[in-house]
């Protein structure tokens, strides 16, 4: 009986420790930098920290996808926490606000999330110079936008992109993401500026890009062209194209190449 009570106490202590490593915060203190017409849509971060003794100092801000009309915050967001935490990497899942045609709303949220992590780096056992950004689908567009456009205080040190929307060129983009971010009658100037493949420079952070060859939602050329531009600008990058799987698999175990994908990502993270 004593042994059972001891084991129960240890389990409860472990759960308490783990619970202390998970919390959520409002992204903005006071009014956001960019207002939204939807007062019910608020920006938050869900923070998952590894135990301090196991922290590597690395962190990743995750931007789930959803076509800039919603968020797949489970399999493209929160469900990734255990994978990264096991490697000592802190996870900050961003619930960004929807643009409704105002591109500055989600972009300002993502930039603020990067700043928030660096502002709390000491308390969260994070190296402010090892903070990456990750995104899937439209979240990949947001992540790559921050990687190619943000000022130094919000610029990530690395980027991880899953089946990303990259271009706003109407011929290759994901129409829903394009219309929700820039509006149905987008200006050509905005389409060019937020086609992130043509915004790559030699200061763009290293990248891991992962997609399926048979993706019929976001044309694979999005991720492939981004990789090509990174290569042209001498930015270290890895591109993984799996034979099939379609779109939107995230960390779901039903993806046929789930294990290979995790191994490839871990190997890439271990490479720098």
Tab-separated table of C-alpha atoms in Angstrom, residues 2-262:
chain	number	residue	atom	x	y	z
A	2	UNK	CA	2.805	2.390	0.906
A	3	UNK	CA	4.483	1.590	-2.392
A	4	UNK	CA	1.291	2.424	-4.291
A	5	UNK	CA	0.902	5.693	-2.396
A	6	UNK	CA	4.536	6.553	-3.138
A	7	UNK	CA	4.072	5.849	-6.855
A	8	UNK	CA	0.875	7.894	-6.886
A	9	UNK	CA	2.658	10.794	-5.204
A	10	UNK	CA	5.489	10.625	-7.730
A	11	UNK	CA	3.035	10.608	-10.631
A	12	UNK	CA	1.191	13.596	-9.222
A	13	UNK	CA	4.488	15.427	-8.681
A	14	UNK	CA	5.483	14.734	-12.281
A	15	UNK	CA	2.139	15.984	-13.550
A	16	UNK	CA	2.528	19.123	-11.455
A	17	UNK	CA	6.007	19.756	-12.856
A	18	UNK	CA	4.755	19.251	-16.401
A	19	UNK	CA	1.764	21.510	-15.792
A	20	UNK	CA	4.082	24.266	-14.623
A	21	UNK	CA	5.841	24.075	-17.994
A	22	UNK	CA	2.652	24.764	-19.955
A	23	UNK	CA	0.756	28.032	-19.914
A	24	UNK	CA	-0.946	30.518	-22.183
A	25	UNK	CA	-0.530	34.271	-22.463
A	26	UNK	CA	-2.277	37.061	-24.268
A	27	UNK	CA	0.099	38.133	-27.010
A	28	UNK	CA	-0.445	41.833	-26.568
A	29	UNK	CA	-0.405	43.843	-23.362
A	30	UNK	CA	-3.061	46.442	-23.974
A	31	UNK	CA	-4.099	47.256	-27.529
A	32	UNK	CA	-2.499	45.373	-30.433
A	33	UNK	CA	-0.275	47.283	-32.830
A	34	UNK	CA	-2.827	46.651	-35.587
A	35	UNK	CA	-6.532	46.623	-34.827
A	36	UNK	CA	-9.040	44.135	-36.218
A	37	UNK	CA	-12.710	44.653	-36.957
A	38	UNK	CA	-13.449	41.326	-35.262
A	39	UNK	CA	-13.361	42.158	-31.561
A	40	UNK	CA	-13.844	38.509	-30.616
A	41	UNK	CA	-10.616	37.475	-32.371
A	42	UNK	CA	-7.725	37.768	-29.924
A	43	UNK	CA	-4.103	36.750	-30.281
A	44	UNK	CA	-2.575	34.324	-27.770
A	45	UNK	CA	0.459	32.134	-27.334
A	46	UNK	CA	0.503	28.651	-25.838
A	47	UNK	CA	3.899	28.064	-24.268
A	48	UNK	CA	5.419	24.603	-23.757
A	49	UNK	CA	8.770	24.615	-22.002
A	50	UNK	CA	11.013	21.595	-21.473
A	51	UNK	CA	12.321	21.041	-17.961
A	52	UNK	CA	14.983	23.620	-17.197
A	53	UNK	CA	17.634	20.937	-16.729
A	54	UNK	CA	16.930	19.601	-20.223
A	55	UNK	CA	16.539	22.922	-22.028
A	56	UNK	CA	18.843	23.270	-25.024
A	57	UNK	CA	18.223	27.005	-25.253
A	58	UNK	CA	16.483	26.634	-28.607
A	59	UNK	CA	12.877	27.708	-29.186
A	60	UNK	CA	10.415	27.621	-32.064
A	61	UNK	CA	7.344	29.779	-32.650
A	62	UNK	CA	4.703	27.736	-34.481
A	63	UNK	CA	2.151	29.295	-36.854
A	64	UNK	CA	-0.595	26.767	-37.664
A	65	UNK	CA	-2.242	26.800	-41.074
A	66	UNK	CA	-5.851	27.305	-42.047
A	67	UNK	CA	-5.919	29.413	-45.193
A	68	UNK	CA	-5.850	32.670	-43.192
A	69	UNK	CA	-9.486	31.935	-42.297
A	70	UNK	CA	-8.989	29.648	-39.274
A	71	UNK	CA	-6.303	27.687	-37.456
A	72	UNK	CA	-5.479	23.980	-37.440
A	73	UNK	CA	-4.048	24.567	-33.988
A	74	UNK	CA	-3.932	20.885	-33.018
A	75	UNK	CA	-1.978	18.743	-35.473
A	76	UNK	CA	-0.182	21.791	-36.930
A	77	UNK	CA	0.394	23.472	-33.591
A	78	UNK	CA	0.007	22.171	-30.049
A	79	UNK	CA	0.517	18.511	-30.956
A	80	UNK	CA	4.128	19.306	-31.911
A	81	UNK	CA	5.056	20.308	-28.358
A	82	UNK	CA	6.154	16.887	-27.106
A	83	UNK	CA	8.352	16.245	-30.160
A	84	UNK	CA	10.310	19.445	-29.631
A	85	UNK	CA	10.294	19.354	-25.822
A	86	UNK	CA	11.909	15.912	-25.871
A	87	UNK	CA	14.838	17.575	-27.635
A	88	UNK	CA	14.995	20.378	-25.089
A	89	UNK	CA	13.366	22.845	-27.474
A	90	UNK	CA	10.778	25.302	-26.185
A	91	UNK	CA	7.550	25.569	-28.191
A	92	UNK	CA	5.412	28.676	-28.516
A	93	UNK	CA	2.226	28.041	-30.492
A	94	UNK	CA	0.791	31.258	-31.886
A	95	UNK	CA	-2.939	31.818	-32.182
A	96	UNK	CA	-2.728	34.710	-34.598
A	97	UNK	CA	-5.682	36.837	-35.655
A	98	UNK	CA	-7.307	36.456	-39.053
A	99	UNK	CA	-6.534	39.188	-41.594
A	100	UNK	CA	-9.902	39.683	-43.331
A	101	UNK	CA	-7.929	41.335	-46.136
A	102	UNK	CA	-5.589	43.266	-43.826
A	103	UNK	CA	-2.193	41.572	-44.131
A	104	UNK	CA	-0.732	43.567	-41.252
A	105	UNK	CA	-2.881	41.826	-38.635
A	106	UNK	CA	-1.347	38.303	-38.675
A	107	UNK	CA	2.097	39.651	-39.606
A	108	UNK	CA	2.154	41.984	-36.603
A	109	UNK	CA	1.041	39.097	-34.361
A	110	UNK	CA	3.836	36.827	-35.612
A	111	UNK	CA	6.441	39.551	-35.188
A	112	UNK	CA	5.209	40.240	-31.670
A	113	UNK	CA	5.414	36.525	-30.824
A	114	UNK	CA	9.084	36.512	-31.831
A	115	UNK	CA	9.737	39.595	-29.687
A	116	UNK	CA	7.825	38.070	-26.760
A	117	UNK	CA	10.001	34.961	-26.778
A	118	UNK	CA	13.206	36.982	-26.819
A	119	UNK	CA	11.923	39.296	-24.071
A	120	UNK	CA	11.331	36.235	-21.865
A	121	UNK	CA	14.443	34.365	-22.952
A	122	UNK	CA	16.159	34.385	-19.567
A	123	UNK	CA	13.111	33.253	-17.596
A	124	UNK	CA	12.245	30.580	-20.156
A	125	UNK	CA	15.847	29.295	-20.468
A	126	UNK	CA	16.035	30.300	-24.128
A	127	UNK	CA	18.956	31.579	-26.154
A	128	UNK	CA	17.595	34.737	-27.867
A	129	UNK	CA	19.868	33.983	-30.820
A	130	UNK	CA	18.368	30.530	-31.396
A	131	UNK	CA	14.680	31.262	-31.896
A	132	UNK	CA	13.097	29.828	-35.033
A	133	UNK	CA	9.703	30.039	-36.672
A	134	UNK	CA	7.625	27.214	-38.106
A	135	UNK	CA	4.484	27.168	-40.187
A	136	UNK	CA	2.246	24.848	-42.176
A	137	UNK	CA	0.296	25.774	-45.302
A	138	UNK	CA	-0.863	29.399	-44.859
A	139	UNK	CA	1.061	29.354	-41.577
A	140	UNK	CA	4.074	28.569	-43.745
A	141	UNK	CA	3.409	31.731	-45.693
A	142	UNK	CA	3.238	33.697	-42.459
A	143	UNK	CA	6.444	32.082	-41.170
A	144	UNK	CA	8.311	32.716	-44.418
A	145	UNK	CA	7.016	36.298	-44.444
A	146	UNK	CA	8.595	36.891	-41.045
A	147	UNK	CA	11.783	35.174	-42.242
A	148	UNK	CA	12.061	37.421	-45.288
A	149	UNK	CA	10.545	40.705	-44.098
A	150	UNK	CA	10.957	41.158	-40.338
A	151	UNK	CA	13.359	43.593	-38.711
A	152	UNK	CA	16.216	42.102	-36.634
A	153	UNK	CA	14.305	42.084	-33.312
A	154	UNK	CA	11.631	39.801	-34.830
A	155	UNK	CA	13.674	37.966	-37.465
A	156	UNK	CA	13.949	34.224	-36.795
A	157	UNK	CA	17.245	32.343	-36.646
A	158	UNK	CA	15.828	29.422	-38.627
A	159	UNK	CA	12.569	28.445	-40.326
A	160	UNK	CA	10.635	25.186	-40.672
A	161	UNK	CA	7.975	25.040	-43.377
A	162	UNK	CA	5.462	22.275	-44.079
A	163	UNK	CA	3.672	22.257	-47.451
A	164	UNK	CA	3.874	26.062	-47.364
A	165	UNK	CA	2.052	28.695	-49.304
A	166	UNK	CA	4.937	30.888	-50.486
A	167	UNK	CA	3.840	32.926	-53.471
A	168	UNK	CA	0.943	35.343	-53.892
A	169	UNK	CA	1.192	35.047	-57.681
A	170	UNK	CA	-2.410	34.165	-58.701
A	171	UNK	CA	-1.120	31.464	-61.040
A	172	UNK	CA	0.559	29.427	-58.292
A	173	UNK	CA	-0.787	30.612	-54.957
A	174	UNK	CA	-3.496	29.074	-52.787
A	175	UNK	CA	-6.467	31.245	-53.738
A	176	UNK	CA	-8.133	31.177	-50.337
A	177	UNK	CA	-4.955	32.248	-48.558
A	178	UNK	CA	-4.353	34.954	-51.163
A	179	UNK	CA	-7.854	36.382	-50.948
A	180	UNK	CA	-8.062	36.262	-47.155
A	181	UNK	CA	-4.667	37.909	-46.707
A	182	UNK	CA	-4.600	40.500	-49.491
A	183	UNK	CA	-8.215	40.680	-50.624
A	184	UNK	CA	-9.831	39.423	-53.816
A	185	UNK	CA	-8.744	42.569	-55.651
A	186	UNK	CA	-5.184	42.591	-54.377
A	187	UNK	CA	-2.717	45.137	-55.649
A	188	UNK	CA	0.037	43.756	-57.848
A	189	UNK	CA	2.561	45.473	-55.605
A	190	UNK	CA	1.309	43.499	-52.584
A	191	UNK	CA	1.262	40.247	-54.536
A	192	UNK	CA	4.909	40.812	-55.427
A	193	UNK	CA	5.979	41.934	-51.974
A	194	UNK	CA	4.404	38.912	-50.284
A	195	UNK	CA	5.618	36.360	-52.808
A	196	UNK	CA	8.330	35.300	-50.417
A	197	UNK	CA	10.388	33.325	-52.919
A	198	UNK	CA	11.364	36.574	-54.627
A	199	UNK	CA	12.061	38.275	-51.289
A	200	UNK	CA	14.880	35.906	-50.308
A	201	UNK	CA	18.243	37.495	-49.590
A	202	UNK	CA	21.571	36.308	-48.245
A	203	UNK	CA	20.394	37.219	-44.733
A	204	UNK	CA	17.305	34.986	-44.900
A	205	UNK	CA	17.603	32.323	-42.171
A	206	UNK	CA	18.320	28.664	-42.915
A	207	UNK	CA	15.298	26.526	-43.740
A	208	UNK	CA	13.780	23.055	-43.598
A	209	UNK	CA	11.015	22.606	-46.182
A	210	UNK	CA	8.805	19.535	-46.285
A	211	UNK	CA	5.937	18.677	-48.646
A	212	UNK	CA	4.212	15.974	-50.684
A	213	UNK	CA	4.612	15.612	-54.435
A	214	UNK	CA	0.883	14.989	-54.893
A	215	UNK	CA	-0.302	18.053	-52.948
A	216	UNK	CA	-3.301	19.348	-54.924
A	217	UNK	CA	-4.192	22.114	-52.450
A	218	UNK	CA	-0.940	24.096	-52.394
A	219	UNK	CA	1.075	23.569	-55.565
A	220	UNK	CA	4.448	21.985	-54.619
A	221	UNK	CA	6.174	24.651	-56.738
A	222	UNK	CA	5.621	27.010	-53.793
A	223	UNK	CA	8.077	25.196	-51.530
A	224	UNK	CA	10.375	24.068	-54.349
A	225	UNK	CA	10.820	27.582	-55.753
A	226	UNK	CA	11.514	28.899	-52.249
A	227	UNK	CA	14.219	26.288	-51.799
A	228	UNK	CA	15.710	27.209	-55.186
A	229	UNK	CA	15.923	30.888	-54.206
A	230	UNK	CA	17.533	29.996	-50.885
A	231	UNK	CA	20.066	27.883	-52.758
A	232	UNK	CA	20.793	30.731	-55.186
A	233	UNK	CA	21.446	33.079	-52.259
A	234	UNK	CA	23.737	30.643	-50.417
A	235	UNK	CA	21.265	30.141	-47.573
A	236	UNK	CA	21.560	26.637	-46.034
A	237	UNK	CA	18.341	24.751	-46.721
A	238	UNK	CA	16.937	21.226	-46.901
A	239	UNK	CA	13.996	20.192	-49.063
A	240	UNK	CA	12.069	16.963	-48.417
A	241	UNK	CA	9.527	15.920	-51.046
A	242	UNK	CA	7.598	12.763	-50.186
A	243	UNK	CA	5.940	10.719	-52.967
A	244	UNK	CA	2.401	11.143	-51.651
A	245	UNK	CA	0.415	12.286	-48.668
A	246	UNK	CA	-1.490	15.217	-50.073
A	247	UNK	CA	-1.880	18.307	-47.931
A	248	UNK	CA	-2.351	19.113	-44.270
A	249	UNK	CA	-0.862	16.075	-42.533
A	250	UNK	CA	0.999	17.969	-39.818
A	251	UNK	CA	2.291	15.667	-37.114
A	252	UNK	CA	-0.555	13.204	-37.652
A	253	UNK	CA	0.581	9.587	-37.469
A	254	UNK	CA	-1.667	8.704	-40.421
A	255	UNK	CA	0.816	10.364	-42.794
A	256	UNK	CA	2.590	7.483	-44.563
A	257	UNK	CA	6.023	9.073	-44.080
A	258	UNK	CA	5.390	10.282	-40.530
A	259	UNK	CA	8.412	8.533	-38.996
A	260	UNK	CA	10.750	9.484	-41.845
A	261	UNK	CA	9.586	13.086	-41.622
A	262	UNK	CA	10.282	13.286	-37.883
